[in-house]
XYZ file of N, CA, C and O in Angstrom:
496
model
N 99.238 301.723 21.774
C 98.768 303.176 22.164
C 97.054 302.884 21.953
O 96.920 302.167 21.067
N 96.218 303.493 22.783
C 94.872 303.241 22.705
C 94.243 304.096 21.243
O 95.460 305.052 20.575
N 93.396 303.816 20.801
C 92.885 304.431 19.730
C 92.321 306.018 19.941
O 92.280 306.351 21.215
N 92.411 306.913 19.156
C 91.758 308.079 19.200
C 90.518 308.507 19.296
O 89.682 307.715 18.680
N 89.965 309.366 20.082
C 88.826 309.963 20.193
C 88.646 311.328 19.217
O 89.371 311.890 19.059
N 87.213 311.234 18.890
C 87.378 312.375 18.270
C 86.758 313.788 18.867
O 86.921 314.871 17.976
N 87.122 313.840 19.810
C 86.889 315.175 20.962
C 88.016 316.006 20.872
O 87.820 317.492 21.057
N 89.068 315.616 20.267
C 90.373 316.469 20.225
C 90.846 316.007 18.608
O 91.046 314.806 18.446
N 91.677 317.246 18.285
C 92.586 316.863 17.211
C 93.579 315.758 17.530
O 94.190 315.676 18.612
N 93.971 314.597 16.417
C 94.959 313.815 16.732
C 96.200 314.366 17.376
O 96.834 313.583 18.364
N 96.662 315.501 16.519
C 98.118 315.831 16.993
C 98.024 316.200 18.687
O 99.066 316.072 19.328
N 96.945 316.842 19.231
C 96.659 317.199 20.486
C 96.725 315.991 21.297
O 97.478 316.051 22.558
N 96.088 314.718 20.788
C 96.346 313.545 21.475
C 97.591 312.793 21.711
O 98.027 312.231 22.782
N 98.426 312.934 20.554
C 99.832 312.494 20.725
C 100.614 313.532 21.503
O 101.329 312.717 22.031
N 100.416 314.819 21.263
C 101.255 315.566 22.397
C 101.154 315.267 23.751
O 101.605 315.424 24.888
N 99.741 314.988 24.315
C 99.315 314.413 25.828
C 99.922 313.271 26.063
O 100.362 313.271 26.951
N 99.922 312.305 25.122
C 100.600 311.182 25.268
C 102.321 311.429 25.626
O 102.587 310.575 26.559
N 102.732 312.385 24.753
C 104.051 312.373 25.213
C 104.286 313.402 26.473
O 105.283 312.859 26.999
N 103.496 313.917 26.835
C 103.381 314.696 28.103
C 103.408 313.795 29.224
O 104.024 313.799 30.177
N 102.347 312.915 29.169
C 102.050 311.749 30.195
C 103.480 311.110 30.144
O 103.789 310.647 31.401
N 104.195 310.591 29.059
C 105.471 309.824 29.189
C 106.587 310.472 29.949
O 107.176 309.951 30.613
N 106.359 311.975 29.571
C 107.596 312.652 30.672
C 107.361 312.845 31.930
O 107.946 312.716 32.786
N 106.174 313.217 32.345
C 105.511 313.543 33.397
C 105.685 311.820 34.399
O 105.721 312.194 35.841
N 105.501 310.737 33.617
C 105.344 309.664 34.739
C 106.948 309.041 34.831
O 107.111 307.926 35.283
N 107.800 309.784 33.620
C 109.057 309.278 33.874
C 109.863 307.910 32.936
O 110.588 307.404 33.260
N 108.400 307.615 32.158
C 108.952 306.715 31.214
C 109.956 307.429 30.224
O 111.159 306.441 30.045
N 109.975 308.384 29.767
C 111.244 309.005 29.150
C 111.901 310.313 30.282
O 110.978 310.886 30.735
N 113.200 310.104 30.608
C 113.863 311.077 31.394
C 113.941 312.475 30.417
O 114.108 312.437 29.362
N 114.813 313.234 31.363
C 115.235 314.518 31.228
C 116.375 314.148 30.223
O 117.314 313.359 31.116
N 116.576 314.675 29.234
C 117.917 314.459 28.625
C 117.818 312.998 27.378
O 118.676 312.890 26.646
N 116.557 312.403 27.757
C 116.450 311.192 26.852
C 115.694 311.609 25.554
O 114.930 312.294 25.328
N 116.166 310.476 24.563
C 115.477 310.583 23.171
C 114.053 310.242 23.040
O 113.725 309.454 23.903
N 113.292 310.830 22.382
C 111.695 310.516 22.209
C 111.688 309.597 20.987
O 112.572 309.579 20.244
N 110.752 308.827 20.978
C 110.523 307.999 19.947
C 110.517 308.855 18.696
O 110.129 310.331 18.641
N 110.946 308.392 17.268
C 110.975 309.290 16.196
C 109.624 309.538 15.603
O 108.883 308.755 15.832
N 109.720 310.533 14.702
C 108.476 311.004 14.228
C 107.738 309.655 13.255
O 106.820 309.276 13.466
N 108.959 309.023 12.529
C 108.587 307.946 11.920
C 108.075 306.727 12.780
O 106.855 305.970 12.173
N 108.706 306.663 13.938
C 108.270 305.539 14.632
C 106.807 305.462 14.997
O 106.108 304.611 15.086
N 106.560 306.531 15.544
C 105.382 307.255 16.364
C 104.148 307.180 15.115
O 103.154 306.491 15.467
N 104.570 307.740 13.817
C 103.493 307.679 12.690
C 103.288 306.137 12.662
O 102.069 305.796 12.163
N 104.174 305.510 12.158
C 103.871 303.786 11.833
C 103.033 303.125 12.649
O 102.156 302.442 12.645
N 103.413 303.384 14.126
C 102.812 302.731 15.246
C 101.348 303.022 15.507
O 100.484 302.463 15.725
N 101.051 304.532 15.230
C 99.688 304.850 15.365
C 98.877 305.004 14.054
O 97.963 305.344 13.967
N 99.673 304.909 13.047
C 98.947 305.112 11.487
C 98.423 306.102 11.211
O 97.330 306.366 10.972
N 99.750 307.232 11.619
C 99.013 308.705 11.103
C 100.004 308.858 10.400
O 101.127 308.536 10.185
N 99.649 310.352 9.817
C 100.504 310.958 8.968
C 101.482 311.689 9.807
O 101.485 312.171 11.118
N 102.935 311.490 9.387
C 104.019 312.119 9.949
C 103.777 313.776 10.388
O 104.785 313.773 11.024
N 103.373 314.457 9.355
C 103.043 315.800 9.808
C 102.416 316.210 10.946
O 102.522 316.898 11.722
N 101.293 314.814 11.355
C 100.682 315.076 12.550
C 101.420 315.046 13.776
O 101.540 315.586 14.378
N 102.195 314.037 13.511
C 103.475 313.717 14.684
C 104.265 314.944 14.925
O 104.495 315.658 15.919
N 104.498 315.486 14.007
C 105.552 316.473 13.841
C 104.938 317.829 14.567
O 105.294 318.652 15.271
N 103.617 318.019 14.427
C 102.990 319.068 14.733
C 102.857 318.671 16.532
O 102.884 319.827 17.045
N 102.548 317.653 16.890
C 102.819 317.033 18.199
C 104.007 317.886 18.709
O 104.161 318.244 19.885
N 105.101 317.424 18.180
C 106.452 317.564 18.787
C 106.472 319.252 18.670
O 107.254 319.549 19.692
N 106.211 319.731 17.587
C 106.312 321.344 17.805
C 105.805 321.679 18.743
O 106.292 323.020 19.346
N 104.877 321.454 19.083
C 103.848 321.897 20.503
C 104.768 321.970 21.531
O 104.677 322.888 22.307
N 105.586 320.665 21.691
C 106.229 320.674 22.809
C 107.572 321.325 22.837
O 108.032 322.002 23.595
N 108.016 321.629 21.634
C 109.378 322.423 21.601
C 108.930 324.114 21.758
O 109.780 324.533 22.277
N 107.772 324.266 20.958
C 107.220 325.730 21.666
C 107.263 325.824 23.287
O 107.272 327.101 23.468
N 106.994 325.208 23.982
C 106.789 325.338 25.346
C 108.094 324.844 26.219
O 108.511 325.183 27.337
N 109.208 324.527 25.621
C 110.455 324.298 25.673
C 110.689 323.031 26.423
O 111.708 323.079 27.168
N 109.870 322.060 26.251
C 110.265 320.284 27.043
C 110.583 319.666 26.170
O 111.422 318.592 26.833
N 111.198 319.809 24.801
C 111.560 319.257 23.743
C 112.399 319.904 22.831
O 112.115 320.987 22.558
N 113.723 319.475 22.943
C 114.652 320.131 21.412
C 115.071 319.038 20.707
O 115.343 317.623 20.845
N 115.017 319.754 19.125
C 115.434 319.061 18.280
C 117.106 319.009 17.961
O 117.459 319.961 18.176
N 117.694 318.068 17.624
C 119.034 317.826 17.897
C 119.266 317.148 16.457
O 119.034 316.216 16.176
N 119.721 318.022 15.874
C 119.930 317.782 14.144
C 120.451 316.479 13.862
O 121.558 316.344 14.358
N 120.054 315.527 13.177
C 120.511 314.278 12.863
C 120.178 312.919 13.939
O 120.672 312.160 13.613
N 119.629 313.844 14.840
C 119.965 312.708 16.157
C 118.200 312.505 16.497
O 117.988 311.519 17.082
N 117.574 313.531 16.292
C 116.112 313.359 16.669
C 115.816 314.338 17.909
O 116.301 315.593 18.121
N 114.541 313.954 18.556
C 113.758 314.980 19.495
C 114.182 314.230 20.796
O 114.220 313.124 21.086
N 114.771 315.390 21.698
C 115.030 315.083 23.112
C 114.134 315.886 24.270
O 114.047 316.926 24.063
N 114.134 315.057 25.321
C 113.715 315.785 26.308
C 114.510 316.855 27.071
O 115.674 316.422 27.062
N 114.339 317.795 27.241
C 115.285 319.206 27.832
C 115.392 318.750 29.297
O 114.328 318.281 29.901
N 116.473 319.389 29.875
C 116.353 319.681 31.126
C 115.477 320.377 32.126
O 115.241 321.427 31.373
N 114.867 319.907 32.808
C 113.899 320.627 33.859
C 112.766 320.533 32.897
O 111.644 321.250 33.401
N 112.147 319.559 31.820
C 111.199 319.442 31.323
C 110.038 319.088 32.030
O 109.037 319.664 32.008
N 110.178 318.144 32.963
C 109.462 317.570 34.160
C 108.726 318.611 34.780
O 107.212 318.891 34.883
N 109.541 319.761 35.348
C 109.002 320.880 36.042
C 108.146 321.855 35.530
O 106.992 322.142 35.773
N 108.655 322.132 34.242
C 107.870 322.750 33.430
C 106.645 322.425 32.902
O 105.673 323.104 32.898
N 106.607 321.227 32.411
C 105.369 320.474 32.208
C 104.355 320.546 33.484
O 102.983 321.036 33.300
N 104.791 320.026 34.823
C 103.648 320.320 35.437
C 103.370 321.694 35.962
O 102.223 321.687 35.969
N 103.984 322.405 35.756
C 103.519 323.930 36.118
C 102.290 324.403 34.665
O 101.426 324.781 34.954
N 103.033 323.818 33.650
C 102.308 324.369 32.324
C 100.826 323.661 32.415
O 100.052 324.126 32.134
N 100.760 322.340 32.728
C 99.742 321.722 32.657
C 98.706 321.825 33.837
O 97.589 321.923 33.929
N 99.329 322.165 34.980
C 98.435 322.696 36.379
C 97.729 324.102 35.731
O 96.463 324.270 36.016
N 98.719 324.871 35.400
C 97.870 326.159 34.549
C 97.058 325.980 33.917
O 95.629 326.455 34.010
N 96.849 325.228 32.799
C 96.122 324.944 31.496
C 94.938 324.236 32.583
O 93.710 324.485 32.014
N 95.304 323.516 33.685
C 94.056 322.530 34.237
C 93.186 323.839 34.658
O 91.873 323.490 34.801
N 93.742 324.461 35.482
C 93.080 325.441 36.309
C 92.433 326.545 35.456
O 91.369 326.864 35.879
N 92.652 326.835 34.290
C 92.370 327.717 33.454
C 91.287 327.166 32.752
O 90.104 327.942 32.470
N 91.213 326.088 32.179
C 90.493 325.404 31.260
C 89.313 324.345 31.584
O 88.276 324.276 31.351
N 89.946 323.538 32.809
C 89.126 322.487 33.000
C 88.461 322.733 34.510
O 87.317 322.552 34.627
N 89.223 323.248 35.455
C 88.888 323.406 36.717
C 87.178 324.174 36.845
O 86.430 323.757 37.307
N 87.062 325.445 36.012
C 86.106 325.950 35.954
C 84.767 325.210 35.632
O 83.642 325.152 36.578
N 84.984 324.335 34.867
C 83.784 323.252 34.258
C 83.378 322.271 35.415
O 82.334 322.228 35.976
N 84.571 321.731 36.192
C 84.542 320.761 36.967
C 83.732 321.468 38.618
O 82.722 320.697 39.295
N 84.457 322.428 38.878
C 83.975 323.453 39.961
C 82.412 323.697 39.893
O 81.718 323.450 40.830
N 82.027 324.098 38.860
C 80.503 324.263 38.188
C 79.734 323.138 38.619
O 78.821 323.029 38.978
N 80.210 321.800 38.177
C 79.555 320.568 38.218
C 79.297 320.185 39.849
O 78.474 319.730 40.051
N 80.372 320.252 40.394
C 80.529 320.148 42.238
C 79.570 320.767 42.528
O 78.585 320.067 43.394
N 79.163 322.090 42.310
C 78.373 322.992 43.049
C 76.853 322.543 42.569
O 76.122 322.328 43.170
N 76.720 322.321 41.309
C 75.522 321.725 40.924
C 74.990 320.349 41.462
O 73.637 320.219 41.985
N 75.643 319.586 41.416
C 75.714 318.446 42.274
C 75.425 318.581 43.826
O 75.218 317.269 44.496
N 75.958 319.302 44.419
C 75.791 319.735 45.667
C 76.707 318.683 46.426
O 76.377 318.311 47.468
N 78.065 318.741 45.931
C 79.031 317.852 46.660
C 79.933 318.286 47.475
O 80.083 319.638 47.518
N 80.234 317.778 48.760
C 80.881 318.296 49.350
C 82.660 317.846 49.537
O 82.964 316.666 48.883
N 83.489 318.554 50.151
C 84.808 318.466 49.897
C 85.092 317.065 50.539
O 86.076 316.315 49.993
N 84.652 316.581 51.337
C 84.669 315.278 52.244
C 84.314 314.107 51.165
O 85.298 313.404 51.071
N 83.507 314.275 50.842
C 83.339 313.153 49.763
C 83.944 313.014 48.584
O 84.226 312.059 48.166
N 84.136 314.085 48.030
C 85.304 314.057 47.030
C 86.530 313.506 47.169
O 87.147 312.661 46.596
N 87.151 313.997 48.458
C 88.243 313.526 48.732
C 88.291 311.919 49.248
O 89.152 311.226 48.896
N 87.375 311.552 49.810
C 87.298 310.053 50.056
C 87.074 309.483 48.869
O 87.463 308.332 48.779
N 86.604 309.744 47.608
C 86.402 308.947 46.556
C 87.752 308.978 45.511
O 87.752 308.265 44.590
N 88.539 309.774 45.865
C 90.253 309.776 45.371
C 90.559 308.466 45.312
O 91.139 307.991 43.963
N 90.537 307.577 46.362
C 91.147 306.342 46.198
C 90.201 305.286 45.358
O 90.953 304.256 45.061
N 89.323 305.693 45.231
C 88.435 304.813 44.201
C 88.813 305.010 42.620
O 88.154 304.275 41.859
N 89.286 306.203 42.599
C 89.523 306.420 40.936
C 90.651 305.304 40.685
O 91.305 304.768 41.291
N 90.536 304.916 39.384
C 91.489 303.832 38.879
C 93.053 304.241 38.934
O 93.680 303.312 39.031
N 93.312 305.507 38.779
C 94.887 305.850 39.074
C 95.363 306.047 40.615
O 96.391 305.946 40.915
N 93.862 306.136 41.371
C 94.479 305.885 42.942
C 94.894 307.289 43.338
O 94.705 308.434 42.850
N 95.302 307.658 44.673
C 95.326 308.993 45.011
C 96.483 309.483 44.668
O 97.470 309.055 44.077
N 96.714 310.948 44.248
C 97.692 311.827 43.626
C 98.988 311.543 44.671
O 98.474 311.494 45.975
N 100.079 311.754 43.847
C 101.343 311.420 44.758
C 101.889 312.938 44.781
O 102.129 313.662 44.354
């Protein structure tokens, strides 16, 4: 995994990486997630930091702890995450992006034509 940046707490960045794994289908519904110990060792972070990231996902209902077995992706997690992340984007990030679009006097046609030029390509 990549290095951490200082703009967000580490547990938030770990949570986001786990969310991306679920949204991209790297880990499917019903599948186990890597253990706290494994993630902690791989990223050289405190296990409590990883636990905090998992707890955030448990709180929104996309991960469940199975005693003695570990953490698992819940059924319907991808849909729940899509809804949660879209709402979060529209509330937290979109107002800033929209203001920047207006300030730069960009139009919809030029924005849409540049989607294919982004590293991840067009949305699916």
